[in-house]
Each structure stands twice: as structure tokens, then as C-alpha cells.
Coordinates of C-alpha atoms and ligand atoms in Angstrom, one line a residue:
M1 CA -166.0 -108.5 -88.0
R2 CA -166.0 -104.7 -88.8
N3 CA -165.1 -104.0 -85.2
A4 CA -162.3 -106.5 -85.3
I5 CA -160.9 -104.7 -88.3
F6 CA -161.3 -101.3 -86.6
L7 CA -159.4 -102.6 -83.5
L8 CA -156.7 -104.1 -85.7
C9 CA -156.3 -100.7 -87.5
L10 CA -156.1 -98.9 -84.2
F11 CA -153.5 -101.3 -82.8
T12 CA -151.4 -101.2 -85.9
L13 CA -151.5 -97.4 -85.7
F14 CA -150.5 -97.7 -82.1
L15 CA -147.6 -100.0 -82.6
S16 CA -146.3 -98.0 -85.7
A17 CA -146.3 -95.0 -83.3
C18 CA -144.1 -97.0 -81.0
N19 CA -141.8 -98.1 -83.6
Q20 CA -141.0 -94.7 -84.7
A21 CA -139.4 -93.8 -81.3
P22 CA -135.6 -93.4 -82.0
S23 CA -133.5 -96.3 -80.6
G24 CA -130.6 -95.4 -78.3
A25 CA -130.4 -93.6 -75.1
D26 CA -133.2 -91.2 -75.8
A27 CA -135.6 -93.7 -76.9
K28 CA -138.9 -94.1 -75.0
T29 CA -138.7 -90.9 -72.8
D30 CA -142.6 -90.7 -73.0
L31 CA -143.2 -93.6 -70.7
A32 CA -146.9 -93.3 -70.0
P33 CA -148.9 -96.2 -71.3
A34 CA -150.8 -95.1 -74.4
A35 CA -154.5 -95.8 -74.5
A36 CA -155.1 -99.0 -76.2
P37 CA -158.0 -101.3 -77.1
D38 CA -156.9 -103.9 -74.8
D39 CA -156.7 -101.7 -71.7
H40 CA -159.6 -103.7 -69.9
L41 CA -157.1 -106.7 -69.8
R42 CA -154.3 -104.6 -68.1
P43 CA -154.0 -105.3 -64.5
G44 CA -154.6 -102.5 -62.2
Y45 CA -152.1 -102.8 -59.4
H46 CA -149.5 -105.3 -60.9
F47 CA -146.4 -104.0 -62.6
T48 CA -146.8 -104.1 -66.5
P49 CA -144.4 -102.6 -69.1
P50 CA -145.5 -99.3 -70.7
S51 CA -146.0 -101.1 -74.0
A52 CA -144.7 -104.1 -75.9
W53 CA -143.1 -107.3 -74.7
M54 CA -141.7 -108.0 -71.2
N55 CA -140.4 -111.3 -69.6
D56 CA -138.1 -112.0 -66.6
P57 CA -137.6 -109.5 -63.7
N58 CA -133.9 -108.6 -63.7
G59 CA -131.5 -106.6 -61.5
M60 CA -134.0 -106.1 -58.6
V61 CA -132.1 -104.1 -55.9
F62 CA -133.0 -101.7 -53.2
H63 CA -130.8 -98.6 -53.2
E64 CA -131.0 -95.2 -51.6
G65 CA -134.8 -95.7 -50.6
E66 CA -135.8 -97.0 -54.1
W67 CA -136.8 -100.4 -55.1
H68 CA -135.3 -101.0 -58.6
L69 CA -137.1 -103.4 -61.1
F70 CA -135.3 -104.0 -64.4
Y71 CA -136.9 -106.5 -66.8
Q72 CA -136.4 -108.3 -70.1
Y73 CA -137.9 -106.0 -72.6
Y74 CA -138.3 -105.8 -76.3
P75 CA -139.6 -102.3 -76.9
D76 CA -140.3 -102.7 -80.6
G77 CA -142.7 -105.6 -80.7
N78 CA -145.2 -107.6 -78.7
T79 CA -143.3 -111.0 -78.9
W80 CA -139.7 -111.8 -77.7
G81 CA -136.9 -110.0 -79.6
P82 CA -133.6 -108.4 -79.0
M83 CA -133.4 -108.0 -75.3
H84 CA -132.9 -104.7 -73.3
W85 CA -133.3 -104.2 -69.8
G86 CA -136.3 -102.0 -69.1
H87 CA -136.4 -100.1 -65.8
A88 CA -138.8 -98.9 -63.3
V89 CA -138.5 -97.7 -59.6
S90 CA -140.9 -97.7 -56.6
T91 CA -140.6 -96.2 -53.2
D92 CA -143.3 -98.5 -51.7
L93 CA -143.5 -101.7 -53.8
V94 CA -147.0 -100.6 -54.9
S95 CA -146.6 -97.7 -57.3
W96 CA -144.0 -98.0 -60.0
E97 CA -142.5 -95.1 -62.0
H98 CA -141.3 -96.1 -65.6
L99 CA -137.8 -95.0 -66.3
P100 CA -135.9 -95.1 -69.6
I101 CA -134.4 -98.2 -70.8
A102 CA -131.3 -99.0 -68.8
L103 CA -129.4 -101.4 -71.0
F104 CA -129.4 -101.8 -74.8
P105 CA -128.2 -104.7 -77.0
D106 CA -125.0 -103.9 -78.8
E107 CA -122.6 -105.5 -81.3
D108 CA -121.7 -108.0 -78.6
G109 CA -125.3 -109.3 -78.2
Y110 CA -128.6 -109.1 -76.5
I111 CA -128.8 -108.2 -72.7
F112 CA -130.3 -111.4 -71.1
S113 CA -131.4 -111.8 -67.6
G114 CA -129.1 -110.9 -64.5
S115 CA -129.0 -109.2 -61.2
A116 CA -127.7 -106.0 -59.6
V117 CA -126.1 -105.2 -56.3
E118 CA -125.2 -102.2 -54.3
D119 CA -121.3 -102.2 -54.1
W120 CA -121.4 -100.5 -50.9
R121 CA -117.7 -101.1 -50.1
N122 CA -116.8 -99.9 -53.7
S123 CA -114.8 -103.3 -54.2
S124 CA -115.3 -102.7 -58.0
G125 CA -113.8 -99.2 -57.9
F126 CA -116.6 -98.0 -60.0
G127 CA -117.9 -95.8 -57.1
K128 CA -117.7 -91.9 -57.4
D129 CA -117.2 -89.1 -54.8
G130 CA -117.4 -91.7 -52.0
K131 CA -120.7 -93.0 -53.2
P132 CA -121.1 -96.8 -53.8
P133 CA -122.0 -97.8 -57.4
L134 CA -124.8 -100.1 -58.4
V135 CA -123.4 -103.0 -60.4
A136 CA -125.5 -105.1 -62.8
I137 CA -124.3 -108.4 -63.8
Y138 CA -126.0 -109.8 -66.8
T139 CA -125.7 -112.4 -69.7
I140 CA -124.4 -111.3 -73.0
H141 CA -126.3 -113.4 -75.7
D142 CA -124.3 -113.3 -78.9
I143 CA -127.2 -114.0 -81.3
E144 CA -124.9 -114.2 -84.4
G145 CA -122.8 -116.9 -82.6
E146 CA -125.9 -118.8 -81.7
K147 CA -127.2 -118.7 -85.4
A148 CA -123.7 -119.8 -86.5
G149 CA -124.0 -122.8 -84.3
A150 CA -121.3 -121.9 -81.8
T151 CA -121.7 -123.4 -78.2
D152 CA -120.0 -120.3 -76.4
Y153 CA -122.4 -117.7 -77.4
E154 CA -123.5 -116.8 -73.8
S155 CA -121.1 -115.0 -71.3
Q156 CA -121.4 -112.6 -68.4
G157 CA -120.9 -108.9 -68.5
I158 CA -121.2 -106.1 -66.0
A159 CA -122.3 -102.4 -66.2
Y160 CA -122.3 -99.8 -63.4
S161 CA -124.3 -96.8 -62.4
T162 CA -123.2 -93.9 -60.1
D163 CA -126.4 -91.9 -60.3
K164 CA -129.1 -94.0 -58.6
G165 CA -129.4 -96.4 -61.6
R166 CA -130.5 -93.6 -64.1
T167 CA -127.6 -94.1 -66.5
W168 CA -125.4 -97.2 -66.9
T169 CA -121.9 -97.7 -68.3
K170 CA -121.0 -101.2 -69.7
Y171 CA -117.6 -102.4 -68.4
A172 CA -114.9 -102.0 -71.1
E173 CA -113.4 -105.3 -70.4
N174 CA -116.6 -107.4 -70.8
P175 CA -117.0 -110.4 -70.7
V176 CA -116.0 -110.9 -67.1
L177 CA -116.9 -114.5 -67.2
P178 CA -116.3 -116.1 -70.7
N179 CA -117.9 -119.3 -71.7
Q180 CA -115.9 -122.6 -72.0
G181 CA -118.4 -124.2 -74.3
I182 CA -121.6 -124.7 -72.4
K183 CA -124.5 -123.8 -74.6
D184 CA -126.9 -122.6 -71.9
F185 CA -124.7 -120.4 -69.5
R186 CA -126.7 -117.6 -68.2
D187 CA -128.7 -115.6 -65.8
P188 CA -126.1 -114.6 -63.0
K189 CA -127.6 -113.8 -59.6
V190 CA -125.0 -112.3 -57.5
I191 CA -125.0 -111.9 -53.7
W192 CA -122.5 -110.7 -50.9
D193 CA -121.7 -113.7 -48.8
E194 CA -120.9 -112.0 -45.5
A195 CA -119.5 -115.2 -43.7
H196 CA -116.9 -115.8 -46.5
N197 CA -116.2 -112.2 -47.4
Q198 CA -116.8 -112.8 -51.1
W199 CA -119.3 -112.0 -53.9
V200 CA -121.0 -115.2 -55.0
M201 CA -122.5 -115.6 -58.5
T202 CA -125.1 -118.5 -59.1
L203 CA -125.3 -119.3 -62.8
A204 CA -127.6 -121.7 -64.9
A205 CA -125.3 -124.0 -66.8
Q206 CA -127.8 -126.1 -68.8
D207 CA -128.6 -129.0 -66.4
R208 CA -126.9 -127.7 -63.2
V209 CA -126.2 -124.5 -61.4
Q210 CA -122.5 -123.3 -61.1
F211 CA -121.2 -121.0 -58.3
Y212 CA -118.4 -118.5 -58.9
G213 CA -116.6 -116.4 -56.3
S214 CA -115.1 -112.8 -56.6
K215 CA -113.6 -110.0 -54.5
D216 CA -114.3 -107.1 -57.0
L217 CA -117.2 -108.3 -59.2
K218 CA -114.7 -108.2 -62.2
T219 CA -112.7 -111.3 -61.8
W220 CA -114.5 -114.6 -61.1
A221 CA -113.2 -118.0 -60.1
F222 CA -115.2 -121.3 -60.2
L223 CA -116.2 -122.6 -56.9
S224 CA -118.4 -125.7 -57.5
E225 CA -121.5 -126.9 -59.4
W226 CA -124.6 -128.7 -58.2
G227 CA -127.8 -130.3 -59.6
Q228 CA -126.9 -132.5 -62.4
N229 CA -128.0 -135.6 -60.6
S230 CA -130.9 -134.1 -58.9
R231 CA -134.4 -134.6 -60.0
N232 CA -136.3 -132.8 -62.7
H233 CA -134.2 -132.2 -65.9
S234 CA -137.3 -132.3 -68.3
G235 CA -136.2 -128.8 -69.4
V236 CA -133.3 -126.4 -69.3
W237 CA -132.4 -124.7 -65.9
E238 CA -132.7 -121.1 -65.9
C239 CA -132.6 -118.0 -63.4
P240 CA -131.2 -119.8 -60.3
E241 CA -130.8 -118.0 -57.1
L242 CA -129.0 -118.8 -53.8
F243 CA -129.8 -116.7 -50.8
P244 CA -129.5 -117.0 -46.9
L245 CA -132.8 -117.1 -44.9
T246 CA -133.1 -117.9 -41.1
V247 CA -135.4 -120.6 -40.1
M248 CA -138.0 -118.8 -38.2
E249 CA -138.7 -121.3 -35.4
S250 CA -135.2 -122.4 -34.6
Q251 CA -133.4 -119.1 -35.6
E252 CA -131.0 -121.4 -37.5
A253 CA -129.0 -119.7 -40.3
S254 CA -130.0 -121.5 -43.5
W255 CA -129.9 -121.1 -47.3
V256 CA -132.3 -121.6 -50.3
L257 CA -131.6 -122.4 -53.8
N258 CA -134.3 -121.5 -56.4
V259 CA -134.2 -122.9 -59.9
S260 CA -136.5 -122.1 -62.9
I261 CA -137.0 -124.9 -65.4
N262 CA -138.8 -124.8 -68.8
P263 CA -140.5 -127.1 -69.6
G264 CA -141.2 -129.2 -66.6
G265 CA -143.1 -127.0 -64.4
A266 CA -145.5 -128.3 -61.5
N267 CA -148.7 -128.1 -63.8
G268 CA -146.9 -127.8 -67.3
G269 CA -144.6 -125.5 -68.9
S270 CA -142.4 -123.0 -67.1
G271 CA -142.0 -123.4 -63.2
T272 CA -139.7 -122.7 -60.4
F273 CA -138.7 -125.2 -57.6
Y274 CA -136.5 -124.7 -54.5
F275 CA -134.1 -126.5 -52.2
P276 CA -133.5 -125.6 -48.6
G277 CA -129.9 -126.3 -47.9
H278 CA -126.4 -125.3 -46.6
W279 CA -123.8 -123.2 -48.2
D280 CA -120.2 -123.4 -46.9
G281 CA -118.6 -120.7 -49.0
K282 CA -117.8 -123.2 -51.8
E283 CA -120.5 -125.8 -52.1
F284 CA -124.2 -126.1 -51.8
T285 CA -125.8 -129.1 -50.0
P286 CA -129.5 -129.6 -50.0
R287 CA -131.2 -130.7 -46.7
K288 CA -132.3 -134.1 -46.3
Q289 CA -135.9 -133.9 -45.2
A290 CA -139.3 -135.4 -45.1
N291 CA -141.4 -135.4 -48.2
F292 CA -145.1 -135.1 -48.4
T293 CA -146.0 -138.0 -50.6
P294 CA -143.8 -140.5 -52.3
T295 CA -144.9 -139.1 -55.8
D296 CA -144.4 -135.4 -55.0
T297 CA -140.8 -134.8 -54.1
M298 CA -140.2 -131.5 -55.7
N299 CA -140.7 -128.3 -53.8
W300 CA -142.3 -125.8 -56.2
V301 CA -142.3 -122.1 -55.4
D302 CA -145.6 -122.0 -57.2
Y303 CA -148.0 -124.7 -58.4
G304 CA -150.0 -122.3 -60.7
R305 CA -149.0 -121.9 -64.4
D306 CA -147.8 -118.4 -64.2
N307 CA -144.8 -117.5 -62.1
Y308 CA -141.5 -118.0 -63.8
A309 CA -137.8 -116.7 -63.6
G310 CA -138.7 -115.2 -60.3
V311 CA -135.8 -113.9 -57.9
T312 CA -135.5 -111.7 -54.9
F313 CA -134.3 -108.1 -54.4
S314 CA -130.8 -107.6 -53.3
D315 CA -129.7 -105.2 -50.4
V316 CA -133.2 -105.0 -48.7
P317 CA -133.0 -103.7 -45.1
D318 CA -134.6 -105.5 -42.0
G319 CA -133.5 -109.0 -43.2
R320 CA -136.4 -109.1 -45.7
R321 CA -136.4 -111.3 -48.8
V322 CA -138.8 -109.9 -51.4
F323 CA -139.6 -112.0 -54.4
M324 CA -141.2 -111.2 -57.7
G325 CA -141.7 -113.4 -60.7
W326 CA -142.8 -113.0 -64.3
M327 CA -146.6 -113.8 -64.4
S328 CA -146.7 -115.9 -67.5
N329 CA -145.5 -119.1 -69.0
W330 CA -143.3 -119.9 -72.1
D331 CA -146.1 -122.3 -73.2
Y332 CA -148.1 -119.4 -74.5
A333 CA -146.7 -116.2 -73.3
M334 CA -146.4 -114.8 -76.9
Q335 CA -150.0 -115.8 -77.8
V336 CA -151.9 -114.3 -74.8
P337 CA -154.8 -112.1 -76.2
T338 CA -153.3 -108.8 -75.3
Q339 CA -151.5 -106.8 -78.1
S340 CA -150.3 -103.4 -77.1
W341 CA -148.3 -104.9 -74.0
R342 CA -147.6 -108.4 -72.9
S343 CA -147.2 -109.7 -69.3
A344 CA -147.2 -108.6 -65.9
M345 CA -144.9 -109.4 -62.8
T346 CA -146.5 -111.0 -59.8
I347 CA -147.1 -109.0 -56.6
P348 CA -144.0 -108.8 -54.4
R349 CA -143.9 -111.4 -51.8
D350 CA -142.0 -111.7 -48.5
L351 CA -140.3 -115.2 -48.2
S352 CA -139.6 -116.9 -44.9
L353 CA -138.4 -120.3 -43.9
H354 CA -140.2 -122.5 -41.4
E355 CA -139.8 -125.8 -39.5
T356 CA -143.0 -127.8 -40.4
D357 CA -144.2 -131.4 -40.2
F358 CA -142.7 -132.0 -43.6
G359 CA -139.3 -130.5 -43.0
V360 CA -138.0 -126.9 -43.5
R361 CA -140.2 -125.1 -46.1
L362 CA -140.4 -121.9 -47.9
H363 CA -143.5 -119.7 -47.2
Q364 CA -144.6 -116.6 -49.3
Q365 CA -146.8 -113.8 -48.1
P366 CA -147.9 -110.8 -50.1
V367 CA -145.8 -107.9 -48.9
K368 CA -147.7 -105.8 -46.3
E369 CA -147.2 -102.7 -48.3
L370 CA -150.1 -103.9 -50.5
E371 CA -152.6 -103.3 -47.7
K372 CA -152.6 -99.6 -48.9
L373 CA -154.5 -100.7 -52.0
R374 CA -157.5 -101.8 -49.9
R375 CA -160.7 -99.8 -50.5
N376 CA -164.0 -101.2 -49.5
E377 CA -164.1 -104.1 -47.0
K378 CA -166.6 -106.8 -46.2
N379 CA -166.6 -109.2 -43.3
I380 CA -167.4 -112.8 -43.9
D381 CA -168.6 -114.7 -40.6
L382 CA -170.5 -117.9 -41.5
D383 CA -171.4 -120.4 -39.0
R384 CA -171.9 -123.4 -41.2
L385 CA -172.5 -122.5 -44.7
P386 CA -176.4 -122.3 -45.2
D387 CA -177.1 -125.3 -47.6
G388 CA -173.5 -125.5 -48.5
V389 CA -173.7 -122.4 -50.8
T390 CA -173.1 -118.6 -50.1
I391 CA -173.1 -115.9 -52.7
V392 CA -171.2 -112.8 -52.0
D393 CA -172.0 -109.8 -54.1
L394 CA -168.6 -108.2 -55.0
K395 CA -170.1 -105.1 -56.8
P396 CA -170.1 -102.9 -53.8
L397 CA -166.5 -103.8 -53.2
S398 CA -165.1 -103.5 -56.7
D399 CA -166.4 -103.1 -60.2
N400 CA -163.3 -104.0 -62.1
G401 CA -162.2 -107.5 -60.7
Q402 CA -159.5 -106.1 -58.3
I403 CA -160.3 -108.1 -55.3
E404 CA -158.4 -109.3 -52.1
L405 CA -159.8 -112.1 -49.9
D406 CA -158.6 -113.7 -46.7
L407 CA -160.6 -116.6 -45.5
T408 CA -160.2 -119.1 -42.8
I409 CA -162.2 -122.3 -43.1
D410 CA -162.4 -124.6 -40.1
L411 CA -162.8 -128.2 -41.2
V412 CA -163.5 -129.5 -37.7
D413 CA -166.7 -131.7 -37.4
S414 CA -167.4 -131.4 -41.1
D415 CA -168.3 -134.1 -43.5
A416 CA -167.6 -132.0 -46.6
E417 CA -165.1 -133.3 -49.0
E418 CA -164.7 -130.3 -51.3
L419 CA -164.6 -126.5 -50.9
Y420 CA -165.1 -124.3 -54.0
L421 CA -164.5 -120.6 -54.2
T422 CA -165.8 -119.4 -57.4
F423 CA -165.3 -115.9 -58.8
S424 CA -167.8 -115.2 -61.8
D425 CA -169.2 -112.6 -63.9
E426 CA -173.0 -111.8 -63.6
S427 CA -174.0 -114.6 -65.8
G428 CA -172.2 -117.0 -63.7
E429 CA -171.1 -119.0 -66.8
H430 CA -167.5 -117.5 -67.0
F431 CA -165.6 -118.2 -63.7
Y432 CA -162.3 -118.8 -62.1
R433 CA -162.3 -121.3 -59.3
T434 CA -160.0 -122.2 -56.4
G435 CA -160.5 -124.6 -53.7
Y436 CA -159.7 -127.6 -51.6
S437 CA -160.5 -131.3 -51.9
R438 CA -160.1 -134.4 -49.6
K439 CA -162.0 -136.6 -51.8
P440 CA -160.7 -140.2 -51.8
G441 CA -158.1 -140.3 -54.5
V442 CA -157.3 -136.5 -54.0
D443 CA -156.8 -136.8 -50.3
N444 CA -155.6 -133.3 -49.2
A445 CA -154.9 -131.0 -52.1
F446 CA -155.7 -127.5 -53.4
F447 CA -156.7 -126.6 -56.9
T448 CA -157.3 -123.8 -59.3
D449 CA -159.4 -123.9 -62.6
R450 CA -159.4 -121.4 -65.4
R451 CA -161.0 -123.4 -68.0
S452 CA -164.1 -121.4 -67.9
V453 CA -162.8 -117.9 -67.9
G454 CA -163.2 -115.9 -71.2
N455 CA -160.8 -116.6 -74.1
T456 CA -158.8 -119.8 -73.6
A457 CA -158.6 -120.8 -77.1
F458 CA -155.5 -118.9 -78.3
K459 CA -153.2 -121.8 -77.5
D460 CA -154.3 -125.4 -76.8
N461 CA -151.9 -125.7 -73.8
F462 CA -153.3 -122.7 -72.0
A463 CA -156.2 -124.4 -70.3
P464 CA -156.0 -128.1 -70.9
D465 CA -158.9 -130.2 -69.6
R466 CA -157.9 -130.7 -66.1
L467 CA -157.5 -128.9 -62.8
T468 CA -154.3 -127.3 -61.8
V469 CA -153.4 -128.9 -58.5
A470 CA -151.0 -128.5 -55.5
P471 CA -150.5 -130.7 -52.5
R472 CA -151.5 -129.4 -49.1
W473 CA -148.4 -129.1 -46.8
S474 CA -150.4 -129.2 -43.6
N475 CA -152.9 -131.5 -41.6
H476 CA -154.2 -128.6 -39.6
H477 CA -158.0 -128.5 -39.4
E478 CA -158.1 -124.9 -40.3
L479 CA -157.4 -123.9 -43.9
R480 CA -156.5 -120.4 -44.9
I481 CA -157.0 -119.0 -48.4
R482 CA -155.7 -115.6 -49.4
A483 CA -156.2 -114.5 -52.9
F484 CA -155.3 -111.5 -54.9
L485 CA -157.3 -111.0 -58.1
D486 CA -156.5 -108.3 -60.7
R487 CA -158.7 -108.3 -63.7
T488 CA -156.6 -111.0 -65.5
S489 CA -154.7 -112.9 -62.7
A490 CA -155.1 -114.6 -59.5
E491 CA -152.4 -115.4 -56.9
V492 CA -153.7 -117.7 -54.3
F493 CA -151.7 -118.2 -51.1
F494 CA -152.9 -121.3 -49.1
D495 CA -152.4 -121.9 -45.3
E496 CA -149.3 -120.1 -44.0
G497 CA -148.0 -119.3 -47.5
E498 CA -147.4 -122.8 -49.1
P499 CA -148.5 -123.8 -51.5
V500 CA -148.9 -120.9 -53.7
M501 CA -150.8 -120.9 -57.2
T502 CA -150.7 -118.1 -59.7
D503 CA -152.7 -118.1 -62.9
I504 CA -153.5 -115.6 -65.6
F505 CA -156.8 -115.5 -67.5
F506 CA -158.7 -113.2 -69.9
P507 CA -162.5 -112.7 -68.9
E508 CA -164.7 -110.7 -71.1
A509 CA -166.4 -109.0 -68.1
P510 CA -165.1 -108.4 -64.5
F511 CA -165.9 -110.8 -61.8
T512 CA -168.8 -109.5 -59.7
K513 CA -169.9 -112.6 -57.6
L514 CA -168.0 -114.9 -55.2
T515 CA -169.8 -118.2 -54.6
I516 CA -168.5 -120.3 -51.6
E517 CA -169.8 -123.9 -51.7
T518 CA -169.1 -127.2 -50.3
Y519 CA -169.8 -130.8 -51.3
G520 CA -169.8 -134.0 -49.5
T521 CA -170.8 -137.6 -49.4
T522 CA -173.6 -137.2 -46.9
G523 CA -177.0 -137.2 -48.8
E524 CA -175.5 -138.7 -51.9
G525 CA -173.6 -135.8 -53.3
M526 CA -175.8 -133.1 -51.7
P527 CA -174.0 -130.1 -50.3
A528 CA -172.5 -130.6 -46.9
G529 CA -171.9 -128.1 -44.0
W530 CA -168.3 -127.1 -43.6
G531 CA -168.1 -125.5 -40.3
L532 CA -166.8 -122.0 -39.9
V533 CA -165.8 -119.6 -42.5
K534 CA -164.4 -116.3 -41.4
G535 CA -162.5 -113.4 -42.9
Q536 CA -162.5 -110.3 -45.1
I537 CA -162.9 -109.4 -48.7
W538 CA -161.6 -106.0 -50.1
G539 CA -161.9 -104.1 -53.3
L540 CA -158.5 -103.0 -54.3
G541 CA -157.5 -99.8 -56.1
D542 CA -155.0 -99.1 -58.8
K543 CA -151.3 -98.8 -58.1
D544 CA -151.2 -95.0 -59.1
Ligands
LIG1 C1 -136.0 -117.1 -68.9 C2 -134.9 -116.8 -70.0 C3 -133.6 -116.5 -69.4 C4 -132.9 -115.7 -70.3 C5 -134.1 -114.8 -70.7 C6 -134.1 -114.2 -72.2 O1 -137.3 -116.8 -69.1 O2 -135.1 -117.7 -70.9 O3 -132.9 -117.8 -69.2 O4 -131.9 -114.9 -69.9 O5 -135.4 -115.5 -70.5 O6 -135.1 -113.3 -72.3

């Protein structure tokens, strides 16, 4: 108890030090995270804010050799509050440099989620000395209007920068897109639509997305809306994004619409789904395609609990579509057991579209830049698992739970029905598990399980008593499981990058063991051989 009081005092001292920072453009110039009692829960290679509260990624754009990450930020507290745009840059998607806050709330309202583009033709006229401006497009959330019961309290504004995003000027004639009375009217994501020579804004409008077109980013005209009659309206639609992506196998030009929903996610709370489709410059039409099972007709970007409001970077060279999401869930984000900072972003992921047995599908892979984090490597080459159980000592690879794993498991000639990959601390009692099941009734599904990792009691909907599951979108006899663990999170990429499951958890001690085991019906529940397991496991370093 005395320890708890001491930690509380330390933390109170720490937060009051933060609160003394002046507000305004000079605030938070000391951007290094201060040492805090919950440092052991801070991820080593994921992006986290220097201190305080963070939610959605915003304004992600590649500009003059830098990846810009802005984010919903409340610098004066560790729960959601008046929204700013925090800011960081990276030259390699691995190390992030914290920069001063880019956009502050003002008398018009909070700065909600949105996007940023490089206006390389200077269509907005904000450019200077022949250099293109960066233009941010965001939601102005009039908190007073909301409190007064208005319905038009969200509108869209823009701001621009001509110094590589270091300073920003809000456009004097904001809002550029006023609200006609739709209560939830937010999260503009703008792209340059080359084929139709226009800027296109995708906007969440309560239970649908709306599309607006513009020539100069300042004047917007309604194009169409979509989604009111589509499935899944168990929550409000947020943070939508429309982007082009070529189908790899056929080289067909195609489009994807991502929508975040809260609540109503695949396994509860916040989640993001996608629709492959067509865009004709005015309207979006989803593809008609095969579904996996009659009961699972949604395509989820992530089946884990912790990947929300994710969008992709604008203006990335080489045709890449790089995605990052907020690694938390509105179900419990404000109660997670960290105090001095709250939330991380997912690792950046390359998106690709593929022709599969189940139609055109979106795959994700960790960006290859992350390979530079690899430190110690261990090869796994098992020719049938001895007695169904193999224990890998992770200590020589990593002493802090920062681990990457890439295993291929061949199901051919195997009578096993379940595969478990279990990451645990030394005692083995505290563990995070992922795996595969083809038990009758489950058939062909992946799962994750965080019920037995450390503190789960801070919110009853954090670890309800069931597995987190995802359908398998393949019938191939070889399974691939790639996992990125970072002290308090796991991102698991199955098969060729779909499904994906992202979960956070709060262990007391780092994982030091991986147990690979199989179970089957032969021998009445005794472990059964699985066939070949091959691959690598790495310890991963810190991002700096
Ligand atoms: C999504 C969201 C957005 C909104 C922002 C506010 O998590 O609710 O719709 O712009 O967060 O912080």
C-alpha cells in the first residue's frame, strides 16, 4: 500500500509538472518522455506520445523525405479532452522525433481527426517561393454548440504549412465545409483523384460516408453518399478513407473504402472494416464477391480488439499504401493501467489487394523498414513437434518482451485440430496465446487470448471470458503466423496478411518463453503431431 501511495505521489508530481507547461505555440518544447513509474509498460518500438492522452492518427503524409504523423492529443491529462494535433516525424518509419503540437483548439472548437496532403500543384495558392504547401483538413468540433444541443457543431476546416509542417496557419475563411445539421459530421480524409482531376474528401456522416469534390481544397461540392443501407450500423461511423489500390494478380485498378465503427467491432467495441470497390469520380460501388461463411460477411481490417481509426499516409512514393491505426479501443482506452501516457499506434503496415478464393481481399504486412529492429535470431526447424509440445527460451533473444516471430506450419498429414503459440513469463501462469483451430464447430479459424496476462480487471469489457476469433481466409495446408510483440501489445498477421489481430495487454513481467503445442482427437485428447514448423524468431530493439 505504501508503495502504491509513493507511486501515486510520484505520478501526481509528474502530471503537475506537465500541467505547468504554458499553453500556446511554445508549449511542450521539451519533448523527451519524462521517466515515469509506468515506463515498463511503454512499448519499445511503437509510437507513443511523449506524455498524456493520445487517440487517432491524423494527417499522415510523406513530404520532402519525412513521414509525418499527427495525432489526436490532449497534452494536459491522461483521458480524452480538448483535442489538439500532436506531431512527430520519421525518416524511416521506425524512429520518431517528437515535434511541438501542430494545431491547438481555439474559440471555434477542438481540432478533431482529419488528413493532410502535399498540394504539389499549389491548387490552394498557399504555396510560397515555388514550394508546395502541406494542407491539413480537419474537423472543427464546437464543444459549446454540442453542449447547447445543436446538431451542426461539427464542420471542416483547413490549415497550411510552408515549412515542412513545423508551423501551421489556420485558413481565415474556415469552415470550408459547413454542416447542414448532421450530428456526426467528421474526420475528412482527402486524396488527389488523378483520373478525375479533383481532390476528393471522404467524410463520416453518422451512418454513412459522404464524398465531396474540390479543385482548390477551399471550396467543396457534394458528390454522393454511400453506406446507409450497408451492413453494420451498431455504432457511429468514423474515420473513413477511400483510396486506390491495384489488384496484384490481375493488375486491375481498384479502390478500397475503409470505415471505422464504434461500437460494433469484430470482437467488441471499436473496429475497422473495408469494402473493395469502384470509384467513378462521383460514386463508390462495392464489389460483389464471394463471402467466406454465411455468418461472416463483414471484411474486418483487424479482428483483434485494438486497431481503430486507422488510415493511410498520403503522397507515398513507389505506389505504397502504408497504414497505421490507434492501438486501443474506446471500450477501455481511458482506463488502461498506464498513467503518465496513454495509447500507442500500431506498427506501420503495407496494404495490398489480392485476388483470392474468396474474392478480392485486403492484405497487410509489417513494413520492411522494421527489419532494422531485429537483433538476435533463432531458427526454428521442427520435423513434427516432439510430443506435440516445444518450448523456446526467449531470454537469449530478448529480455523485455520485444519479439518478432515468423513461422510456417504445414498441416499436411496431420491429425491435430488445434495449434497454440503461447508467450509466457517464467512462471508460465501469465500468458498471451494465439493459434489456429479446426475443431468441429470452429472449423477453420485463428484466435488470440489475453485473459491470462497481468492486469485485466481495470474494466470488465477488457478481457471477457471468451477467445478473440477471426475466420481463416484460406484453405491452403500451410499456415503462416507472423507476430510482433512489444511488451504490452501483439500484432499477429496470419497467412499472407489476412486476417490480422492486434491486442494490448499489461503483463507484470516480460514474456521469456514461447510454447508451441498441438492438440488433436487421436489418443483421446492427447497431443497430436502437427507436421513441419519452420521459421525464425528475433529479439527486437528500441526505436531510438
Ligand atoms: C475516433 C474519433 C473521431 C473523432 C476523434 C475525436 O476515435 O471519435 O471520430 O474525430 O476520435 O478525438
